Coordinates of C-alpha atoms and ligand atoms in Angstrom, one line a residue:
X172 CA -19.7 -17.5 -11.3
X173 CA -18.1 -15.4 -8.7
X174 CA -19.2 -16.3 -4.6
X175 CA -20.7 -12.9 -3.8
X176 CA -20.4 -11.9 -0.3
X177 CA -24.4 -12.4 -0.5
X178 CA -23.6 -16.2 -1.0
X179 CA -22.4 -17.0 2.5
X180 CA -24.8 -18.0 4.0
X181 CA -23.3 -16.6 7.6
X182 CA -24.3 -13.6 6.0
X183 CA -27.7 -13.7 4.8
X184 CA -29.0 -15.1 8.3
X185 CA -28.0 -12.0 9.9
X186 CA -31.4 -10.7 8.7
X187 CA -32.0 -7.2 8.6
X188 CA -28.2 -6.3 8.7
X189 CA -26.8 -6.1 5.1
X190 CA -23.6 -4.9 5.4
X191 CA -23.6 -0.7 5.5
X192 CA -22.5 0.7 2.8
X193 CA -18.7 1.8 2.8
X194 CA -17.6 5.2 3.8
X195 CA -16.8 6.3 0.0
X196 CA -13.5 7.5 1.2
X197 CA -12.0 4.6 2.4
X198 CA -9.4 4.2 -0.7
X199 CA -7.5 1.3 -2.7
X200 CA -4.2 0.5 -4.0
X201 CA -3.3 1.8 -7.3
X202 CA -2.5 -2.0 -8.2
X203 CA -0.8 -5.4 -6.6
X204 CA 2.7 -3.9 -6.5
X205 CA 1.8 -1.1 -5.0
X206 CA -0.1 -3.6 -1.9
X207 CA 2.7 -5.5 -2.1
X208 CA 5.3 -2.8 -1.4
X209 CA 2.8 -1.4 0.7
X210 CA 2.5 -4.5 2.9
X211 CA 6.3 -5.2 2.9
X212 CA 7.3 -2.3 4.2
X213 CA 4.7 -2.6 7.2
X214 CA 6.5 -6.3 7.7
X215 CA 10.3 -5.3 7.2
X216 CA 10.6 -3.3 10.4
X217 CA 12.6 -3.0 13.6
X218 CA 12.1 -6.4 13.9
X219 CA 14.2 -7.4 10.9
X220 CA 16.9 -5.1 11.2
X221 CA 17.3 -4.6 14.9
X222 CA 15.4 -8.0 16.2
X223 CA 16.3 -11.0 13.7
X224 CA 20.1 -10.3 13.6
X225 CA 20.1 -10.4 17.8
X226 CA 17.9 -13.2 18.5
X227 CA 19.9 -15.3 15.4
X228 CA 22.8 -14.3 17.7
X229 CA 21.0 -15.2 20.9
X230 CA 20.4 -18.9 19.9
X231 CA 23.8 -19.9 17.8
X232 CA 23.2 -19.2 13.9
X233 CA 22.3 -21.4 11.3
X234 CA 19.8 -23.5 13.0
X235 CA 17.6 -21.1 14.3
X236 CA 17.8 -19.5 11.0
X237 CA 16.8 -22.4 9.2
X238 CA 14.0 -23.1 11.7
X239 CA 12.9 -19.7 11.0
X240 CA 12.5 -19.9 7.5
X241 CA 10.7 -23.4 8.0
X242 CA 8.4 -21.4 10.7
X243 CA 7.5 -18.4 7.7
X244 CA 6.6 -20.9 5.1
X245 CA 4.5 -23.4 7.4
X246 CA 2.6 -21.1 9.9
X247 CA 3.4 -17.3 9.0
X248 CA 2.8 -17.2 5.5
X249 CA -0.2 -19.5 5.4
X250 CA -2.0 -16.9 8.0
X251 CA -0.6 -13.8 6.4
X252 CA -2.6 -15.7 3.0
X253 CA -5.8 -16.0 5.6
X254 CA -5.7 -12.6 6.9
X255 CA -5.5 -10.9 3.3
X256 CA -8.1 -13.3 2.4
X257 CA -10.3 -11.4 5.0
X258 CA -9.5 -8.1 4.2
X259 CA -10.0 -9.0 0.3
X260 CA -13.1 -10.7 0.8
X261 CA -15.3 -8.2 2.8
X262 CA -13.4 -4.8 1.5
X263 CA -13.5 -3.8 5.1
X264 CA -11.2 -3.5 8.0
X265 CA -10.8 -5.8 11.1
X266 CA -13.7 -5.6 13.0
X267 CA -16.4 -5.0 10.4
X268 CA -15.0 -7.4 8.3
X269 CA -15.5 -10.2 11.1
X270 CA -19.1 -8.7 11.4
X271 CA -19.6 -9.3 8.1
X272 CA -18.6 -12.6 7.7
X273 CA -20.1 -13.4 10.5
X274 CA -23.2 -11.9 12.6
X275 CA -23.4 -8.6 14.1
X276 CA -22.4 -8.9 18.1
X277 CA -20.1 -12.3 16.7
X278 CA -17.8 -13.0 19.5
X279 CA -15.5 -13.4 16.5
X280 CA -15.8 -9.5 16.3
X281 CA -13.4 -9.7 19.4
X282 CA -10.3 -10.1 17.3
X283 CA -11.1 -6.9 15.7
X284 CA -11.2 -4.8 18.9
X285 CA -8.0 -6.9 19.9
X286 CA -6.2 -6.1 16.2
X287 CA -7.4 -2.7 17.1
X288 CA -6.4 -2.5 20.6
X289 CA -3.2 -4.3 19.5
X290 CA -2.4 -1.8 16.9
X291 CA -2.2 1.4 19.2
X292 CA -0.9 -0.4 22.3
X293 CA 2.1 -1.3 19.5
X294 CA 2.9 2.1 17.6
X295 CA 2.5 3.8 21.1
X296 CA 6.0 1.9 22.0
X297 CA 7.3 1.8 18.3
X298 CA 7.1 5.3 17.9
X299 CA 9.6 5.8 20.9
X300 CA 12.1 3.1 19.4
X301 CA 11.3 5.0 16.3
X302 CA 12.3 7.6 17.5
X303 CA 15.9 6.5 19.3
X304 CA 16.9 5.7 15.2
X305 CA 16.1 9.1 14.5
X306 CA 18.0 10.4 17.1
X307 CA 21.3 8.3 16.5
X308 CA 20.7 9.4 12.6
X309 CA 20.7 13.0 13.7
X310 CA 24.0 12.0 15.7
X311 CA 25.6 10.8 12.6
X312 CA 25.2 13.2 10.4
X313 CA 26.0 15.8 12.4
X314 CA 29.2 14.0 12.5
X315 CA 28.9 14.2 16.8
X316 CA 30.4 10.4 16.7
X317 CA 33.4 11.5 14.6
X318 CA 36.4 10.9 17.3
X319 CA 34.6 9.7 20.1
X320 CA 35.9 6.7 22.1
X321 CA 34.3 3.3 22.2
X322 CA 33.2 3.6 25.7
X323 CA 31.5 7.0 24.8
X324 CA 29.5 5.6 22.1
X325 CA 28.2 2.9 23.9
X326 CA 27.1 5.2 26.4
X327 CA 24.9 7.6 24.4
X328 CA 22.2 5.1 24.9
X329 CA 22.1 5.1 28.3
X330 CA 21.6 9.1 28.0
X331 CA 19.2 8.8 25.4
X332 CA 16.9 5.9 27.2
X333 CA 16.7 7.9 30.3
X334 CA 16.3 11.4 28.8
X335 CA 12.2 12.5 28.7
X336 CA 13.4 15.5 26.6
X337 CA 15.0 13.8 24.1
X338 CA 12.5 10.6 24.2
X339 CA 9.2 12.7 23.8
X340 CA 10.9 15.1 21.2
X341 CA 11.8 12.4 18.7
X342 CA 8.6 10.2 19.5
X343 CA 6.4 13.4 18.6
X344 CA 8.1 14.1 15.3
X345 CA 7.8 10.7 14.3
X346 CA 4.3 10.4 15.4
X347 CA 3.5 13.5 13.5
X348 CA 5.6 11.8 10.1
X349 CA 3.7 8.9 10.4
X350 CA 0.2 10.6 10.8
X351 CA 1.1 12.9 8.1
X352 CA 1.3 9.8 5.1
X353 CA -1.6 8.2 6.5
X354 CA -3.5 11.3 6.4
X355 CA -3.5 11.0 2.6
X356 CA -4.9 8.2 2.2
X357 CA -4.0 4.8 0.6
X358 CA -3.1 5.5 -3.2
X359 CA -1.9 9.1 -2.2
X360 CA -0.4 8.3 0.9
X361 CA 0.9 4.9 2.2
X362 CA 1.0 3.7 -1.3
X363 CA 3.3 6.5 -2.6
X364 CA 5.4 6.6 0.6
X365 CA 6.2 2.6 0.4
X366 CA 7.4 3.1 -3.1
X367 CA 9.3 5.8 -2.6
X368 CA 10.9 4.2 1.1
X369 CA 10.9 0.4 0.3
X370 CA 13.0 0.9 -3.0
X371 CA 15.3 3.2 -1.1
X372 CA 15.8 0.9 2.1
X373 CA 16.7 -2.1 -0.2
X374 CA 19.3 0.3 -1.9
X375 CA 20.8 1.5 1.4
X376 CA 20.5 -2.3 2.8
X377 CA 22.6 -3.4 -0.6
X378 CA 25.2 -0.4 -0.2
X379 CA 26.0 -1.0 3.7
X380 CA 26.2 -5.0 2.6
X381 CA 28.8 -4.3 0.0
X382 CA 30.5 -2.2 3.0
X383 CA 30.0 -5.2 5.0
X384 CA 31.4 -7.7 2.5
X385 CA 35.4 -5.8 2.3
X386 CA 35.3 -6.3 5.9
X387 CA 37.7 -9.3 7.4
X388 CA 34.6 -10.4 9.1
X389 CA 32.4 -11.2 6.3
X390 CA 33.4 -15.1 5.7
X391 CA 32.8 -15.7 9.5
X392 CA 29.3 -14.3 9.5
X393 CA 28.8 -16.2 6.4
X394 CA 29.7 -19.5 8.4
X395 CA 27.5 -18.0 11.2
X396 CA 24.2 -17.2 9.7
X397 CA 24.5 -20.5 7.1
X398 CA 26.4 -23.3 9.2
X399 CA 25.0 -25.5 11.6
X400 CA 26.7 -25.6 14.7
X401 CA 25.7 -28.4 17.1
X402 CA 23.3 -28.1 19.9
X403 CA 22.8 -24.1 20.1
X404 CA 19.7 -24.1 19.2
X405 CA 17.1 -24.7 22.2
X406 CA 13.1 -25.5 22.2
X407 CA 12.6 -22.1 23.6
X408 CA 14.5 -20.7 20.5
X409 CA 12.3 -23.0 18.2
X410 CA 9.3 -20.8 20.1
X411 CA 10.9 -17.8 19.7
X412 CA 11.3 -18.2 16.1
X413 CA 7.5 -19.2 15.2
X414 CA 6.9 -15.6 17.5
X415 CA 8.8 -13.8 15.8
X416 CA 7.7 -15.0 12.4
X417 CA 4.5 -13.5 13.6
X418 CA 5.8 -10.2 14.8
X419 CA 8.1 -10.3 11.4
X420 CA 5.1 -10.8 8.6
X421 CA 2.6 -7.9 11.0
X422 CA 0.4 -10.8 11.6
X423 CA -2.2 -10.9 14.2
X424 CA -3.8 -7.5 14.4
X425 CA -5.2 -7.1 11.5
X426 CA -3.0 -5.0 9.7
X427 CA -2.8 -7.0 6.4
X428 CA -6.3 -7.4 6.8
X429 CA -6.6 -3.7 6.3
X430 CA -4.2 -4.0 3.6
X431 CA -5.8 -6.9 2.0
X432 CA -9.1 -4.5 2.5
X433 CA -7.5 -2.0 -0.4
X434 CA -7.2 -5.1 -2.6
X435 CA -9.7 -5.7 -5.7
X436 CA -11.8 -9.1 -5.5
X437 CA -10.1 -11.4 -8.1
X438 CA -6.4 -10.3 -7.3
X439 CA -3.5 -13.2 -6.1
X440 CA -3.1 -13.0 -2.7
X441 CA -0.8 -16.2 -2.4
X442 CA 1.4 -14.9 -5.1
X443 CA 1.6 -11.4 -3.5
X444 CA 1.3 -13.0 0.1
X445 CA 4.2 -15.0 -1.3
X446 CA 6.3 -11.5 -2.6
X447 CA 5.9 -10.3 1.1
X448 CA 6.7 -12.9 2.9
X449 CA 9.8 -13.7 0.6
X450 CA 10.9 -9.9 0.6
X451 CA 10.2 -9.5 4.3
X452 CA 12.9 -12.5 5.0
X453 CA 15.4 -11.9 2.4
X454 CA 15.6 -8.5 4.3
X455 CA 15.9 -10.0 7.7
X456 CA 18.7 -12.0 6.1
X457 CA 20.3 -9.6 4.3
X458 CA 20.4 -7.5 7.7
X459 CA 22.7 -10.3 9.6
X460 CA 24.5 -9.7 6.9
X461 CA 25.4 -6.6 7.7
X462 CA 25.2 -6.5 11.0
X463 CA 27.3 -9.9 11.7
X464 CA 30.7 -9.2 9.4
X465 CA 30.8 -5.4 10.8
X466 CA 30.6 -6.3 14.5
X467 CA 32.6 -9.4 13.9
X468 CA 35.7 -7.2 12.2
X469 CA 35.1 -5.6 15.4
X470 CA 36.0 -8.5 17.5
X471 CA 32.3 -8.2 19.2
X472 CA 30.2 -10.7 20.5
X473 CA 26.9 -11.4 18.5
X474 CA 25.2 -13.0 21.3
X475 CA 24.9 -8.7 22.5
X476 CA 20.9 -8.7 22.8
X477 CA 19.1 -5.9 22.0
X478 CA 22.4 -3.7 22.6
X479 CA 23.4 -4.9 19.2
X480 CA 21.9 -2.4 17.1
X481 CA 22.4 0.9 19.5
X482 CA 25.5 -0.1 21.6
X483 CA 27.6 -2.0 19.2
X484 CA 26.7 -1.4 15.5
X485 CA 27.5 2.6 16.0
X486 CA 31.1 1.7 17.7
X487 CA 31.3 -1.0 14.4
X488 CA 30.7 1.3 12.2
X489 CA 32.5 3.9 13.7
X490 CA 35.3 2.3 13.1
X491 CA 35.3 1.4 9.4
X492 CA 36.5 4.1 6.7
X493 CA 34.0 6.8 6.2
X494 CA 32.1 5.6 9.6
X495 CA 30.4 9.0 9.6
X496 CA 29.0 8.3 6.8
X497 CA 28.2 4.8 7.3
X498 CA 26.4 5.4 10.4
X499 CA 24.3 7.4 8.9
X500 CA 23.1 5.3 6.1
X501 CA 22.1 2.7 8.8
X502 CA 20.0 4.6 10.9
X503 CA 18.5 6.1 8.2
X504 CA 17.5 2.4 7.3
X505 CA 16.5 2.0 10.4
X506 CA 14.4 5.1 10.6
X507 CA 13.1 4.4 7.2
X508 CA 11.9 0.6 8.0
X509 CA 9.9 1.8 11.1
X510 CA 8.1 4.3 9.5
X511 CA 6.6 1.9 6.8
X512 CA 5.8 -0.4 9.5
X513 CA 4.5 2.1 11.7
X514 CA 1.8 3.7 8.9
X515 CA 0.2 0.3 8.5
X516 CA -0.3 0.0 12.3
X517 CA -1.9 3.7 13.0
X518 CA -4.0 2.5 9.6
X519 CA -5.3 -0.3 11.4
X520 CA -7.0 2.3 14.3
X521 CA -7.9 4.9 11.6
X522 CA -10.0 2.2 9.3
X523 CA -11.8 1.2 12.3
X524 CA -13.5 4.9 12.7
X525 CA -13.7 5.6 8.7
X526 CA -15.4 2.0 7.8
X527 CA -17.6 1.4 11.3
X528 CA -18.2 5.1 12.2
X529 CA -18.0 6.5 9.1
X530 CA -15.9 9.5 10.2
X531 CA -13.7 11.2 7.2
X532 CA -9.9 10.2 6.7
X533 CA -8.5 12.9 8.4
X534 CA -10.8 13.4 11.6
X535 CA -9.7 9.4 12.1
X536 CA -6.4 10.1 11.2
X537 CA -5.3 12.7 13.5
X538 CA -7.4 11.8 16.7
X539 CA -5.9 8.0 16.6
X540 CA -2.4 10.0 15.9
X541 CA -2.9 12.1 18.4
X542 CA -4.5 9.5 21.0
X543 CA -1.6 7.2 20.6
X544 CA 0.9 9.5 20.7
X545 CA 0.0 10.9 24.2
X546 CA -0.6 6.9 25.0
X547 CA 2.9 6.6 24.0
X548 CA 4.1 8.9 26.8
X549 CA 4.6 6.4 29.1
X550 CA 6.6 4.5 27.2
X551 CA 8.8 7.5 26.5
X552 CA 9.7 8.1 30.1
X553 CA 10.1 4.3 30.9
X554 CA 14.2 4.7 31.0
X555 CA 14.1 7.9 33.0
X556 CA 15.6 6.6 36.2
X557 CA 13.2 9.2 38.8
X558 CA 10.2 8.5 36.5
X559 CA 7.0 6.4 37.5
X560 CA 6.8 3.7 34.3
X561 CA 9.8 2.4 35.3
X562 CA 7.9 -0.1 37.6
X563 CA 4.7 -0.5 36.8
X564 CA 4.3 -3.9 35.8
X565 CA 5.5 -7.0 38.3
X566 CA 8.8 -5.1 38.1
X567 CA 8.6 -4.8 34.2
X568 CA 8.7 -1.1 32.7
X569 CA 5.2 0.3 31.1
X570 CA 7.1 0.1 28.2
X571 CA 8.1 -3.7 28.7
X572 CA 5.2 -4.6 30.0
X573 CA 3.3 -3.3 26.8
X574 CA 6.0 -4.9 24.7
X575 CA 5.5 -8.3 26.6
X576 CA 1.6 -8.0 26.0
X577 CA 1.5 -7.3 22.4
X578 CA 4.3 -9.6 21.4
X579 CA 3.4 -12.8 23.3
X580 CA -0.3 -12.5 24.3
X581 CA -2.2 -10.1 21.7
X582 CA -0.3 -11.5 18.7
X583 CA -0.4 -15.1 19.1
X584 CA -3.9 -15.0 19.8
X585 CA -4.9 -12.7 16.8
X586 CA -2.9 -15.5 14.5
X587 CA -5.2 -18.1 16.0
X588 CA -8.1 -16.0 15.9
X589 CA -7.1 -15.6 11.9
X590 CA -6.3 -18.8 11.2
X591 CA -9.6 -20.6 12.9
X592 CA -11.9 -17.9 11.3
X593 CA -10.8 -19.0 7.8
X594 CA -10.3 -22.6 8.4
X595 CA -13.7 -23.5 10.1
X596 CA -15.9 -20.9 10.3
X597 CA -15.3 -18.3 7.0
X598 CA -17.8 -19.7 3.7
X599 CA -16.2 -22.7 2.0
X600 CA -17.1 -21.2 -1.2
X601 CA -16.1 -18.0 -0.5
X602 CA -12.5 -19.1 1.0
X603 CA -11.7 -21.2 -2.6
X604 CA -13.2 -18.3 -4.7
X605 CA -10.4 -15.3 -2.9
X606 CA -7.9 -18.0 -2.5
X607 CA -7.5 -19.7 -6.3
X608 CA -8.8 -16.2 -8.1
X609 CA -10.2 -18.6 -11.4
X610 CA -6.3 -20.0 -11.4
X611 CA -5.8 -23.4 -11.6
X612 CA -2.2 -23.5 -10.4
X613 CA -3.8 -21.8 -7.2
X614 CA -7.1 -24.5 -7.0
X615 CA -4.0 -27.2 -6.7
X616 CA -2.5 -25.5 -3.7
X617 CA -5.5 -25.1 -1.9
X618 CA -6.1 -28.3 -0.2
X619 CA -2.6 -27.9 1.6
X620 CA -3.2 -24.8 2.5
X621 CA -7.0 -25.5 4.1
X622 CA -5.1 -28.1 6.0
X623 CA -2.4 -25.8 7.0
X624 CA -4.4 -23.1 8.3
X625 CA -7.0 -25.7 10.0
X626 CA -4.9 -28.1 11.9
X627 CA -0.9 -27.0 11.9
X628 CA -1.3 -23.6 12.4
X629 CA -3.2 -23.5 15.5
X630 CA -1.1 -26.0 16.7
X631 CA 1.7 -24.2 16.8
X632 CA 0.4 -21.1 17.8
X633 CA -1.2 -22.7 20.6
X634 CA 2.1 -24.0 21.6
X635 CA 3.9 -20.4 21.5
X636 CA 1.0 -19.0 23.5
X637 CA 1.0 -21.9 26.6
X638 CA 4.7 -20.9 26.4
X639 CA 5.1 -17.3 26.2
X640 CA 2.2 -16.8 28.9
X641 CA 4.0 -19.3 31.3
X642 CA 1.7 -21.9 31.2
X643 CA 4.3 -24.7 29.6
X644 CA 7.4 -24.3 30.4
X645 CA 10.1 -25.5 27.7
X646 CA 12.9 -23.5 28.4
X647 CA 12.4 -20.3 27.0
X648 CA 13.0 -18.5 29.8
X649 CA 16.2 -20.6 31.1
X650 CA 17.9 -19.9 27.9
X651 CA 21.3 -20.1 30.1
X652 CA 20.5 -23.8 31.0
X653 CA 22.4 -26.8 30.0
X654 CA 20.8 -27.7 26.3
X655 CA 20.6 -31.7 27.5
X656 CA 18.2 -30.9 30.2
X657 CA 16.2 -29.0 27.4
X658 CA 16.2 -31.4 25.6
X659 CA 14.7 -33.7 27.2
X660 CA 12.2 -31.1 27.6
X661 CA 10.9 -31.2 24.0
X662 CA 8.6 -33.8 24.3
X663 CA 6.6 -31.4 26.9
X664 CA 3.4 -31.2 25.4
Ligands
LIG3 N1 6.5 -6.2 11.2 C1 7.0 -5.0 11.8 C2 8.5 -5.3 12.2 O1 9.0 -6.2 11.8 C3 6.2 -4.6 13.0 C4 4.8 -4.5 12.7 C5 4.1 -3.6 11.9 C6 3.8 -5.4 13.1 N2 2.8 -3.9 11.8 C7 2.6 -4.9 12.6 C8 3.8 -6.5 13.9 C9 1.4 -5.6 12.8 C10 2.7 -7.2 14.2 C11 1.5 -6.8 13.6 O2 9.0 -4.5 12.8

């Protein structure tokens, strides 16, 4: 017999409050693929494409790659499981769902708000990112790289950063893109966009990694991404990759617990948690792929930061036969991968006002659209040398300031807000009913999994938090230091 929500006990002792009945519009997915693309596409993002290749760079290769993997199976995907489970469980968004599951006024409701707050505060900065790949796309095919100089091309970011014109433009257009899909609705609208844009970025990822492969840099990126080499890899890169597992799978702000909200009761969430989690990293791998043996041929550095994607990947691929062409194709990619990412995060602030306020898709829609777009405005002018967001934050732009928030505050603690609401606090019954879904393959992985999300999770996330906020100090921050004092900073605890 199926654990109805009724069952949890959590529930029932919230007296008079029986959940409210769900705004009608509200939506689901077609099927599983169709959540599983969905929920892809929000995970492969910027952050594979523009962040794994330049951090893998940042902290020697193979190592960190292979700690990164070991970081997705053991902490990402086990919470990115939990966080479905949520959503799948309750049929409701963030902070209703924790309501639910818990009691009205629940502190636990908190990591709602924060998913929520999270959310905007994210897209408001995305967008403008967002809207640099749009930008350098437009440059492309208009052919305006065609014959430039190396030193010219590098420099177009420099004018694009500090230009408000050109930064508000582009933000607004892809603000109003992204509003537009989530405007109509789940089936109609993120569901049919993911399947048309997740397909087409795994063909233009395969097409520029062919490209990649006739290049004379292709073996030495090979040796690169898959070797080990020696003591590169530091405890502040082992942090870095558990964040960014995070950051990579959209975990922490609810967004695949709005996703997992879509999902019919009885579906596999660990094999399509599973699907996303495998898809999201063979695409961040496939990316170094691409990126490494082009800038390689190039004689470039991949240690070049964030620079790699704007700076040297257009003067790369500039370069090659057809660059023109080429150059297109990948910030199309890129365009295409923050889009699906960025219509799961203005989902999460929409679902909030359709399932707690019960205001209509497209009245929640356009005023979080709208609301984050204009929040976004800072972050838009936070290059522009005479502006007043280039300071606002102990020195750190508005924009990096936000960035720094989200990434190592808001996230880490939305994980370990997931993972100890489903370990200890969620309905036993409930939990084994949405995780095994009547399989017994699934009832034999559970037991791991309950451990996982109870005791190593936190852990670790606890760990990345102490770090990222400053509190323990093992050498993130010094990346430049000698690794033997590092590592006799591991055992910092
Ligand atoms: N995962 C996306 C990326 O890799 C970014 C993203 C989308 C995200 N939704 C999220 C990150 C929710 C954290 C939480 O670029």
């Amino acid at each position: 017999m199926a654990a109805t929500l009724g069952e949890d006990t959590h529930m029932t002792d919230s007296g008079s409050t029986a959940p409210p009945a769900l705004n009608s519009t509200r939506g689901n997915w077609g099927g599983r693929f169709g959540f599983i693309l969905a929920a892809a596409g929000s995970a492969v993002g910027l952050g594979n494409i523009w962040k794994f290749p330049y951090i893998t760079g940042e902290n020697g290769g193979g190592a960190f790659v292979l700690i990164y993997l070991i970081c997705i199976a053991l902490v990402g995907l086990p919470i990115l499981i939990g966080e479905v489970m949520i959503g799948t469980a309750t049929q409701r968004t963030g902070v209703p769902a924790f309501r639910t599951l818990s009691r009205p006024g629940s502190p636990w409701m908190g990591f709602g708000w924060m998913g929520v707050a999270a959310a905007v505060l994210l897209l408001s900065y995305y967008g403008v990112v967002a809207g640099w790949t749009m930008h350098y796309a437009w440059l492309s095919i208009t052919g305006t790289f065609a014959g430039q100089d190396a030193e010219t091309i590098r420099g177009v970011f420099g004018k694009v950063f500090s230009s408000a014109g050109l930064n508000l433009s582009w933000q607004l257009i892809f603000m109003f893109l992204t509003t537009l899909i989530v405007l109509r609705g789940i089936k109609g609208g993120i569901e049919l966009a993911s399947k048309i844009m997740v397909p087409l970025l795994g063909l233009m990822l395969i097409a520029l990694m062919i490209k990649a492969s006739t290049t004379d840099g292709f073996a030495q990126a090979t040796d690169f991404i898959f070797g080990m080499h020696g003591d590169d890899l530091t405890p502040g890169g082992i942090l870095e990759a558990v964040g960014h597992a995070f950051f990579s799978l959209s975990i922490g702000m609810c967004c695949m617990l709005a996703y997992g909200s879509y999902l019919k009761r009885g579906t596999n969430i660990v094999a399509s948690g599973t699907a996303i989690a495998g898809l999201d990293t063979l695409i961040a791998l496939v990316a170094c792929m691409v990126l490494f043996p082009i800038t390689f041929a190039h004689g470039m550095d991949p240690e070049s930061g964030p620079g790699l994607v704007f700076m040297n990947m257009p003067v790369a691929l500039m370069a090659l036969p057809g660059g023109s062409f080429w150059a297109t194709i990948f910030f199309i990619l890129l365009f295409v991968a923050a889009l699906t990412s960025a219509i799961s995060l203005l989902e999460v602030a929409s679902s909030y006002f359709i399932d707690d306020l019960n205001w209509s898709r497209e009245k929640a829609t356009i005023v979080c659209g709208l609301a984050i777009t204009v929040l976004g405005i800072p972050s838009a002018l936070s290059g522009v040398p005479e502006g007043i967001y280039s300071e606002v934050f102990f020195g750190k732009s508005w924009f990096d300031g936000i960035d720094w928030a989200v990434s190592n505050v808001m996230l880490p603690l939305g994980g370990l807000g997931v993972a100890l609401f489903v370990g200890w606090r969620m309905s036993a019954t409930l939990r084994r009913e949405v995780f095994t879904a009547g399989s017994p393959t699934l009832a034999s992985l559970f037991g791991g999994w309950l451990f996982v999300i109870q005791w190593i999770a936190p852990a670790a996330v606890i760990i990345v938090f102490l770090q990222a906020i400053g509190v323990l100090d093992i050498g993130m921050f010094f990346a430049e230091a000698p690794a033997a004092e590092l590592d006799t900073a591991t055992t910092t605890d």
